[in-house]
PDB file of C-alpha atoms in Angstrom:
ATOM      1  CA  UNK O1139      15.829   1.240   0.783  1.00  0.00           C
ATOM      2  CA  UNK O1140      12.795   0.953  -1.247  1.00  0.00           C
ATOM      3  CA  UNK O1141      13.042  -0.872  -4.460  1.00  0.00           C
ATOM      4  CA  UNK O1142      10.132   0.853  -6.330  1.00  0.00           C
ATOM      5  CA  UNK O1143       9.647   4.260  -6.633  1.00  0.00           C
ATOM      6  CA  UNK O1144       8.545   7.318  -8.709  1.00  0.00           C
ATOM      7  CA  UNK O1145       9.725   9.574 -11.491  1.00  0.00           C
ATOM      8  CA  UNK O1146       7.928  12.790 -10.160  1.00  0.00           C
ATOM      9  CA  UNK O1147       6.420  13.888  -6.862  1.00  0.00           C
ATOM     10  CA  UNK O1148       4.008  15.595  -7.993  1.00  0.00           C
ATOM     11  CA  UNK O1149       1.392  16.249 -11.355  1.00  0.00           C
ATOM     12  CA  UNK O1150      -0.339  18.769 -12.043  1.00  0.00           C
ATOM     13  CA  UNK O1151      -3.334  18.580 -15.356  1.00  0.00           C
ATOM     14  CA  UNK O1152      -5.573  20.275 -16.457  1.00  0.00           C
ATOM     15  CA  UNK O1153      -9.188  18.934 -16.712  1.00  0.00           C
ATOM     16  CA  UNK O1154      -9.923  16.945 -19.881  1.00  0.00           C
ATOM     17  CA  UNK O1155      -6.187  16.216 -20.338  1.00  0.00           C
ATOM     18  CA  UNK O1156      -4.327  13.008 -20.225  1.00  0.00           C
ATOM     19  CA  UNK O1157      -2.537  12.385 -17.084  1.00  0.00           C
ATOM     20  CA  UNK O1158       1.031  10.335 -16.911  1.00  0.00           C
ATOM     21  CA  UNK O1159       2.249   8.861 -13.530  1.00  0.00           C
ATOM     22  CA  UNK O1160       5.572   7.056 -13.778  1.00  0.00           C
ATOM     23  CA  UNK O1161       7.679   4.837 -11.677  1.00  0.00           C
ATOM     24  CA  UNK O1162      10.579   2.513 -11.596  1.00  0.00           C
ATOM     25  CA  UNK O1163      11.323  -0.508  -9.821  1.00  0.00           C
ATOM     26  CA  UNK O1164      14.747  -2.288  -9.479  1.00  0.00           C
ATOM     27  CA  UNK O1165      13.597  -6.162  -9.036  1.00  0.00           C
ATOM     28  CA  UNK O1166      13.865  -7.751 -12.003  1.00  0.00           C
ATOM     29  CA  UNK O1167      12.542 -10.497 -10.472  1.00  0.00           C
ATOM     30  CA  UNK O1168       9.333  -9.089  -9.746  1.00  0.00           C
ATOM     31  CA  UNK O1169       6.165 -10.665 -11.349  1.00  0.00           C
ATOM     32  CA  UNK O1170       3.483  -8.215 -10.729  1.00  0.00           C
ATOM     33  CA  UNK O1171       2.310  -4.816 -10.257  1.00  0.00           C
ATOM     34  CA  UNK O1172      -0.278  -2.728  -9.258  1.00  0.00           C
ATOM     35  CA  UNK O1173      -1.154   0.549  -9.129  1.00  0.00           C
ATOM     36  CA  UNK O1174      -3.290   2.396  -6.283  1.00  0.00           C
ATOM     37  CA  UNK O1175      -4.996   5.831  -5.997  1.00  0.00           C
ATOM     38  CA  UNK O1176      -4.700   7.320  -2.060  1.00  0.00           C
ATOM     39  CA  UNK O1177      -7.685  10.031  -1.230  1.00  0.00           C
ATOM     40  CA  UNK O1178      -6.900  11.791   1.980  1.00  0.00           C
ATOM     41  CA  UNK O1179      -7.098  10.051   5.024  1.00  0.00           C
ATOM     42  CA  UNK O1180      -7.840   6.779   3.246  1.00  0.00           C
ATOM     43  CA  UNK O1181      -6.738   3.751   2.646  1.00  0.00           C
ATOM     44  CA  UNK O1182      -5.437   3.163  -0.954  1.00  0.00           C
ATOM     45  CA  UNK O1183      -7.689   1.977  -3.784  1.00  0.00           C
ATOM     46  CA  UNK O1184      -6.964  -0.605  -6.208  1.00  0.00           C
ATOM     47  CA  UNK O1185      -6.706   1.109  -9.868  1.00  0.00           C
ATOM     48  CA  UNK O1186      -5.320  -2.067 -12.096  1.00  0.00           C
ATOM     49  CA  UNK O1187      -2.945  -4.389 -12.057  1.00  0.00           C
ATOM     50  CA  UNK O1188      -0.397  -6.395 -14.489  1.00  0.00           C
ATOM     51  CA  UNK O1189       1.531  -9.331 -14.980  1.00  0.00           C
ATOM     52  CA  UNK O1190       5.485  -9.452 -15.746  1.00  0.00           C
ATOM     53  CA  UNK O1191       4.227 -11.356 -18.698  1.00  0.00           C
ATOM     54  CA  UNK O1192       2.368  -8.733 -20.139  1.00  0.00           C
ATOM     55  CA  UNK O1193       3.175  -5.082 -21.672  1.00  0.00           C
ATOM     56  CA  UNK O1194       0.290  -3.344 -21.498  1.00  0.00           C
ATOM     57  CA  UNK O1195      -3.366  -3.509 -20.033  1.00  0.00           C
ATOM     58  CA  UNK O1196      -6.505  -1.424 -20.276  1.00  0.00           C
ATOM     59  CA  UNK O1197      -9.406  -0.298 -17.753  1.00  0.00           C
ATOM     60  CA  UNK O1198     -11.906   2.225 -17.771  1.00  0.00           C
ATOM     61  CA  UNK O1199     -10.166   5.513 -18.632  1.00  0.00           C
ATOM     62  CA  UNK O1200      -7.095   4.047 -17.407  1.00  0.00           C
ATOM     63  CA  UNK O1201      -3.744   2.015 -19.132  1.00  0.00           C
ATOM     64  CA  UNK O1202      -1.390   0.564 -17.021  1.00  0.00           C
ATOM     65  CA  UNK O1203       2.519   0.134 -19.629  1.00  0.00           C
ATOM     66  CA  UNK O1204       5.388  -2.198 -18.456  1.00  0.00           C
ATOM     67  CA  UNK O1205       8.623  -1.691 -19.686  1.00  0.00           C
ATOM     68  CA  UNK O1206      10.934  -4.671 -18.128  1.00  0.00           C
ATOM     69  CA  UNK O1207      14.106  -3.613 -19.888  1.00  0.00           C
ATOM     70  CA  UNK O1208      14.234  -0.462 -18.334  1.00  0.00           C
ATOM     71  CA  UNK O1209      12.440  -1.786 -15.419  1.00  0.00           C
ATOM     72  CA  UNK O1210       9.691   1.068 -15.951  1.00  0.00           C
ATOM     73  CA  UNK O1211       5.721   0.816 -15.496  1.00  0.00           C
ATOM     74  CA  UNK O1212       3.403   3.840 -16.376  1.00  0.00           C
ATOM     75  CA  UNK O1213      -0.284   4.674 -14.944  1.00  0.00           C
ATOM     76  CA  UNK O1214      -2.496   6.446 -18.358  1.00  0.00           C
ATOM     77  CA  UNK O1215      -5.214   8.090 -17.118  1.00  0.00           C
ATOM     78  CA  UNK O1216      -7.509   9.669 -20.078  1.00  0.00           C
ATOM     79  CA  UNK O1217      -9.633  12.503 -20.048  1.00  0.00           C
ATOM     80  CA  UNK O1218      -8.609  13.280 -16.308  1.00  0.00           C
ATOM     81  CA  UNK O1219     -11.362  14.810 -13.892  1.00  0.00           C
ATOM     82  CA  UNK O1220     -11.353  16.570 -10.770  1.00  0.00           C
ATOM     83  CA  UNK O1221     -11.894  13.099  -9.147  1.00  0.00           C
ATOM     84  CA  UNK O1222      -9.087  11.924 -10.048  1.00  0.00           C
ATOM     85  CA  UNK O1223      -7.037  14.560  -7.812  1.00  0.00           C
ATOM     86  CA  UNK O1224      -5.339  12.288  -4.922  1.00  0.00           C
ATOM     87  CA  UNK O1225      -1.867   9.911  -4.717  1.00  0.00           C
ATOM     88  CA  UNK O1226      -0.846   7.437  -6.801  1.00  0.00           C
ATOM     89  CA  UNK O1227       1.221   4.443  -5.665  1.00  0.00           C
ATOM     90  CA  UNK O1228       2.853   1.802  -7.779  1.00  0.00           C
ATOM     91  CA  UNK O1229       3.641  -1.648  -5.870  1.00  0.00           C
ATOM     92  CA  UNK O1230       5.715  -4.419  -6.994  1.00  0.00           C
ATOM     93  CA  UNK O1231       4.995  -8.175  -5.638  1.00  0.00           C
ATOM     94  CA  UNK O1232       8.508  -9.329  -4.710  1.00  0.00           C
ATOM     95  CA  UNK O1233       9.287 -13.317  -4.856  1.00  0.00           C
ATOM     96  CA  UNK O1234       8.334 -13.110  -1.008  1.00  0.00           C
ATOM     97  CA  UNK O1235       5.057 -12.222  -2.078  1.00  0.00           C
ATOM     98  CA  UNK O1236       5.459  -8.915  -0.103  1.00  0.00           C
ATOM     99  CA  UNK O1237       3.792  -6.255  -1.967  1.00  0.00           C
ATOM    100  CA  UNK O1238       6.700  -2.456  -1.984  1.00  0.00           C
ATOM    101  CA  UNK O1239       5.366   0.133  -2.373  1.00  0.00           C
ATOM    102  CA  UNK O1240       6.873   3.414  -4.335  1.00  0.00           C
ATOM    103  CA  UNK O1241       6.550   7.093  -2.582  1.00  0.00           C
ATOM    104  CA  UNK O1242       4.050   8.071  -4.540  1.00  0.00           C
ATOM    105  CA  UNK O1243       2.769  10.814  -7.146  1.00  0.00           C
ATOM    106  CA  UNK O1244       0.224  13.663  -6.018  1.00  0.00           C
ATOM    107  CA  UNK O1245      -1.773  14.150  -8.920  1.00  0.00           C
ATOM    108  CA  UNK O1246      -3.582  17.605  -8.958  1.00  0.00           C
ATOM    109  CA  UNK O1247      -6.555  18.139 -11.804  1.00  0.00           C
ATOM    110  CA  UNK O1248      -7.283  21.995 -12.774  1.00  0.00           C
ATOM    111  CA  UNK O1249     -10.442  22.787 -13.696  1.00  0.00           C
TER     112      UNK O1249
ATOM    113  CA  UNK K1121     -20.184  -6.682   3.603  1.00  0.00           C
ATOM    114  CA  UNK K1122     -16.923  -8.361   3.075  1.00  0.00           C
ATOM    115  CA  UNK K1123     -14.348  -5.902   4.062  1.00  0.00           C
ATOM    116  CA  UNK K1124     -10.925  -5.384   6.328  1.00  0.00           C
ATOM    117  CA  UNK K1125     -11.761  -3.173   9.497  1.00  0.00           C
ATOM    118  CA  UNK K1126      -9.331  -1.555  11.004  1.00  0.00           C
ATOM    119  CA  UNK K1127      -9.611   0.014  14.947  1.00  0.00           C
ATOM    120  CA  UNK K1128      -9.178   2.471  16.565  1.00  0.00           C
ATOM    121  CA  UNK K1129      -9.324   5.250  13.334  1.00  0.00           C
ATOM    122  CA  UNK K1130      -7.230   7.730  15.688  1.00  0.00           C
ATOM    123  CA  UNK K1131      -5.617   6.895  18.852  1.00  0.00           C
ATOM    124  CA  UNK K1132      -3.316   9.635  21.446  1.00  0.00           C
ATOM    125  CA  UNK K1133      -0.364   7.831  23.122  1.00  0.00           C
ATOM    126  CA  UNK K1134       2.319   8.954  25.975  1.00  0.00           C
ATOM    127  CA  UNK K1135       5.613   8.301  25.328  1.00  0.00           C
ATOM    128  CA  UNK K1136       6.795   5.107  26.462  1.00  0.00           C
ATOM    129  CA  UNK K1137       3.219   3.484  26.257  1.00  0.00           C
ATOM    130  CA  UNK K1138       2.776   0.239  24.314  1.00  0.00           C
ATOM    131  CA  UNK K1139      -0.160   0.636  22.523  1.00  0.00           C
ATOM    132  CA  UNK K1140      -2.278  -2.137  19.938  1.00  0.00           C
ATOM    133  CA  UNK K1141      -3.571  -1.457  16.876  1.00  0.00           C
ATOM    134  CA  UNK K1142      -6.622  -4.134  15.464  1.00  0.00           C
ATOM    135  CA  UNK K1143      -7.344  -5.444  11.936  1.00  0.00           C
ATOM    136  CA  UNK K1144      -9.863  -7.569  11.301  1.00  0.00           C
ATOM    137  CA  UNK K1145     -11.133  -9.237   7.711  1.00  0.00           C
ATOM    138  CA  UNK K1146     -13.726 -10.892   7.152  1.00  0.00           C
ATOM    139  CA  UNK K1147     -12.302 -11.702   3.238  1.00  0.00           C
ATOM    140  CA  UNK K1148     -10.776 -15.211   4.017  1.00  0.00           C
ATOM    141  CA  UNK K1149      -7.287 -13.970   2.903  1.00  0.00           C
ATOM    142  CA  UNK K1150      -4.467 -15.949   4.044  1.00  0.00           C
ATOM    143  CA  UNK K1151      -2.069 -13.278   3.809  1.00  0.00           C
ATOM    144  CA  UNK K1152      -2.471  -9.837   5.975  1.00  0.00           C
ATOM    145  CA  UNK K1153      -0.056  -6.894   5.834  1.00  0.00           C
ATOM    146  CA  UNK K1154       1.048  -4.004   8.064  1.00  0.00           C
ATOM    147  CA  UNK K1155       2.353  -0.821   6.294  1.00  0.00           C
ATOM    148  CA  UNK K1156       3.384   2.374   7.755  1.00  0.00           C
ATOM    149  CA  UNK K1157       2.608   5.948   6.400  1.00  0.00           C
ATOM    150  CA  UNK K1158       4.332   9.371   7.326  1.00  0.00           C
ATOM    151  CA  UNK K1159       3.513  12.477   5.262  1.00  0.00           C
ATOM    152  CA  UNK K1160       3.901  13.183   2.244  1.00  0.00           C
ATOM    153  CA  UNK K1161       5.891   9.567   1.977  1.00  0.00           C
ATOM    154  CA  UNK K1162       5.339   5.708   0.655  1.00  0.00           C
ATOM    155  CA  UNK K1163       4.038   3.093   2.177  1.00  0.00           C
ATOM    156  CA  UNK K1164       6.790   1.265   4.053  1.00  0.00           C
ATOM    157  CA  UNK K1165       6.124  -2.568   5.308  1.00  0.00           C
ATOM    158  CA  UNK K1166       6.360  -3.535   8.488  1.00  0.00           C
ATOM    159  CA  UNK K1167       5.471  -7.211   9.013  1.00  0.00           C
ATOM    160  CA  UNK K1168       3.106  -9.417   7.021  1.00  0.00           C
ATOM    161  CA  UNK K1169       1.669 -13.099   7.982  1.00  0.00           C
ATOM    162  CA  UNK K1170       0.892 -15.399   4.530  1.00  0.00           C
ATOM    163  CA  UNK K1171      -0.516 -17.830   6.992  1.00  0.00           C
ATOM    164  CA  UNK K1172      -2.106 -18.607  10.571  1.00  0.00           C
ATOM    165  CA  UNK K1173       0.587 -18.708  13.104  1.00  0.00           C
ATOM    166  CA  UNK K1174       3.370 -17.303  10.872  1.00  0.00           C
ATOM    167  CA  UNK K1175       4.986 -14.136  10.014  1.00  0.00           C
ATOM    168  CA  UNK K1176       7.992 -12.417   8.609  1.00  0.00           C
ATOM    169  CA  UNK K1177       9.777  -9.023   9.186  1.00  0.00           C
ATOM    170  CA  UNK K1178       9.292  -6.269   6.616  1.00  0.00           C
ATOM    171  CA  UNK K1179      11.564  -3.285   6.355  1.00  0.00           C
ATOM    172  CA  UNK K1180      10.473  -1.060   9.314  1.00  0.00           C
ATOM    173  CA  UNK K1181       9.932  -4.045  11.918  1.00  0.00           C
ATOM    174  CA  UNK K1182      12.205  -2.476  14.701  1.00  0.00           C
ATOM    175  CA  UNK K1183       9.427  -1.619  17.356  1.00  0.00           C
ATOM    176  CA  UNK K1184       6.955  -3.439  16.028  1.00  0.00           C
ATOM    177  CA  UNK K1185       5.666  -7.053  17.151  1.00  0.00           C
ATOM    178  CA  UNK K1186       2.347  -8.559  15.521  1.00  0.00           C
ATOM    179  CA  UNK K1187       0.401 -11.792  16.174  1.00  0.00           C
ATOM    180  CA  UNK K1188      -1.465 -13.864  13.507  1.00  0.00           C
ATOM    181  CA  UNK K1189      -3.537 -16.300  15.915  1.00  0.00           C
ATOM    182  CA  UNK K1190      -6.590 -16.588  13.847  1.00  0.00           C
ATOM    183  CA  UNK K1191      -6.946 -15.990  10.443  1.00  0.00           C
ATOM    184  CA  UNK K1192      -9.057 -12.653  10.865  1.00  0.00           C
ATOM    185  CA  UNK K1193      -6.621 -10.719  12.887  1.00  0.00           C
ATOM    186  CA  UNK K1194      -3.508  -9.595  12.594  1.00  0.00           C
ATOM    187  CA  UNK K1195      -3.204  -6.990  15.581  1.00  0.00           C
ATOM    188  CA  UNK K1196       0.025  -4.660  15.628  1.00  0.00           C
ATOM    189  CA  UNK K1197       1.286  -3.607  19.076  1.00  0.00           C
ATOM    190  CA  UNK K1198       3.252  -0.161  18.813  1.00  0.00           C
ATOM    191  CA  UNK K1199       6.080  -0.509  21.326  1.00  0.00           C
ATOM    192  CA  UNK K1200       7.983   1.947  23.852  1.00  0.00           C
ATOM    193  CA  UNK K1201      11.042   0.671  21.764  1.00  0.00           C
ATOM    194  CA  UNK K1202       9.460   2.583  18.556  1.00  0.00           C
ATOM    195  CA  UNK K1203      11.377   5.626  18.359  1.00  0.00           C
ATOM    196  CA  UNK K1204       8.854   7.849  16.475  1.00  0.00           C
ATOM    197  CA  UNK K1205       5.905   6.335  16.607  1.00  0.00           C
ATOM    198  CA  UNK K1206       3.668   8.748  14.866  1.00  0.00           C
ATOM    199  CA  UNK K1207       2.107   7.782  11.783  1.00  0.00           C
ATOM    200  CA  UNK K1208      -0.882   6.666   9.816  1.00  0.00           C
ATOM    201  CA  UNK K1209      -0.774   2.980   9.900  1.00  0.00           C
ATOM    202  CA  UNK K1210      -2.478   0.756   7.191  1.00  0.00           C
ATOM    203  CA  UNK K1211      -3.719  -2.974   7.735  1.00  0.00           C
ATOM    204  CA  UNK K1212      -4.243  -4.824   3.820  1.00  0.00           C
ATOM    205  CA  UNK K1213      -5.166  -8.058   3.140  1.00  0.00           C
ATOM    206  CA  UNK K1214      -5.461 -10.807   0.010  1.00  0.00           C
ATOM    207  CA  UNK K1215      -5.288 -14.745  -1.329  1.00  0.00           C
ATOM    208  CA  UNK K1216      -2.197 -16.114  -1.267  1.00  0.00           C
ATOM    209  CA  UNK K1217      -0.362 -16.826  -4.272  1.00  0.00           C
ATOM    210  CA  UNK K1218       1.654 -13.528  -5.205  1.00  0.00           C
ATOM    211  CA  UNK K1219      -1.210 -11.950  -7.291  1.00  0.00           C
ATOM    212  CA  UNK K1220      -4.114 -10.219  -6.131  1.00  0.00           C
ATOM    213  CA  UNK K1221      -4.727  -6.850  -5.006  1.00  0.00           C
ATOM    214  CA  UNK K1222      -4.184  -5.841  -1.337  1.00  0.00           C
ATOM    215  CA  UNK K1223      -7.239  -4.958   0.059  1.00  0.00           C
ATOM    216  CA  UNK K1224      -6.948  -2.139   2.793  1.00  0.00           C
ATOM    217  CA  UNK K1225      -8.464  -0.923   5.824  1.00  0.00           C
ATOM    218  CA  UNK K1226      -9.420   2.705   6.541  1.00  0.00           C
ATOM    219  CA  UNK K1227      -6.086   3.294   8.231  1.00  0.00           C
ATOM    220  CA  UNK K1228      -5.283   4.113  11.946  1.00  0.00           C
ATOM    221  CA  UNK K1229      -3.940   7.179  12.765  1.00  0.00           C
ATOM    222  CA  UNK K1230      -1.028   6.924  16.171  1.00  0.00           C
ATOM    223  CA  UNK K1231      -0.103  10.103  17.261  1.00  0.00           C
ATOM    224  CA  UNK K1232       2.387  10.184  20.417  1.00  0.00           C
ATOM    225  CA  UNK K1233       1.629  13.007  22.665  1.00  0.00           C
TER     226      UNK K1233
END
């Protein structure tokens, strides 16, 4: 079975708002994360990534939160906009170094 | 432009054909990666190569065979032993060393007629 994976299947926001996309992952051992945004027909995109030694880390518009007691990371995305409509993925980097990937959360942005 | 190609974008298949899908990067990655996508699902790995001449089984490998000959390419032949072969399938790339984004193709989409 997979060994990351997400809270919700799908979000819907409205424009303007502040989007949350969660997602858990069950290797402790794991060192580093990333999360990806998925258009249509695409390959995925690289959003931002963290280390297991870090909490918390900030891009443009978006904050990427890991909790390793509860094994928990979070995607922030501020002031959301229609662009932002398409799948996110969170991957873990196992001690393999073989990136898992999580099913994914359809984000949907309302204008 | 540095980048990971992947060919061909869509490709029609009879059952019981072997068919190979290319990836090619021009990014000198060590590492290359083959993931599978159905609808509506994850990303599921099916083999990846962290160096020239090597490789290891990922979850969904049953069916699957790859080669990592030259550093650039790291085809994926589709066998007659894949049960449902239909699927988008995604070729990544990156450095070695367990951090450092994948970098993906455009995705190849196997549909078996």
């Amino acid at each position: 079975g997979e060994s990351v994976g997400l809270h919700l299947p799908t979000l819907s926001v409205q424009e303007g708002d502040n989007s949350i996309i969660n997602c858990a992952y069950s290797n402790s051992a794991s060192d580093y994360f990333i999360w990806y945004k998925q258009e249509s027909g695409k390959g995925p995109q690289f959003i931002i990534d963290i280390r297991s030694n870090m909490d918390k880390r900030q891009g443009q518009r978006v904050t990427v939160l890991l909790n390793k007691t509860v094994k928990h990371l979070s995607l922030q995305i501020a002031a959301t906009q229609p662009g932002d409509s398409a799948v996110y993925f969170c991957a873990e980097n196992n001690n393999n170094n073989d990136m898992r990937f999580g099913a994914g959360t359809r984000l949907t942005v309302k204008p | 432009d540095g980048g990971i190609t992947q060919s061909p974008k869509y490709l029609f298949r009879k059952e019981g054909q072997n068919v190979t899908l290319s990836c090619e990067q021009n990014l000198n990655h060590d590492a290359m990666y083959w993931y599978r996508q159905d609808p509506g699902q994850g990303l599921r790995l099916i083999y990846y190569s962290q160096i020239v001449n090597d490789f290891q089984k990922g979850d969904i490998a049953e069916g699957y065979s790859v080669s990592r000959e030259k550093k650039e390419s790291f085809p994926l032949t589709v066998t007659s032993a894949q049960k449902n072969p239909t699927a988008f399938y995604l070729c990544a790339s990156r450095t070695t060393g367990g951090v450092g984004e994948l970098f993906f193709g455009e995705g190849s989409r196997l549909t078996v007629l």
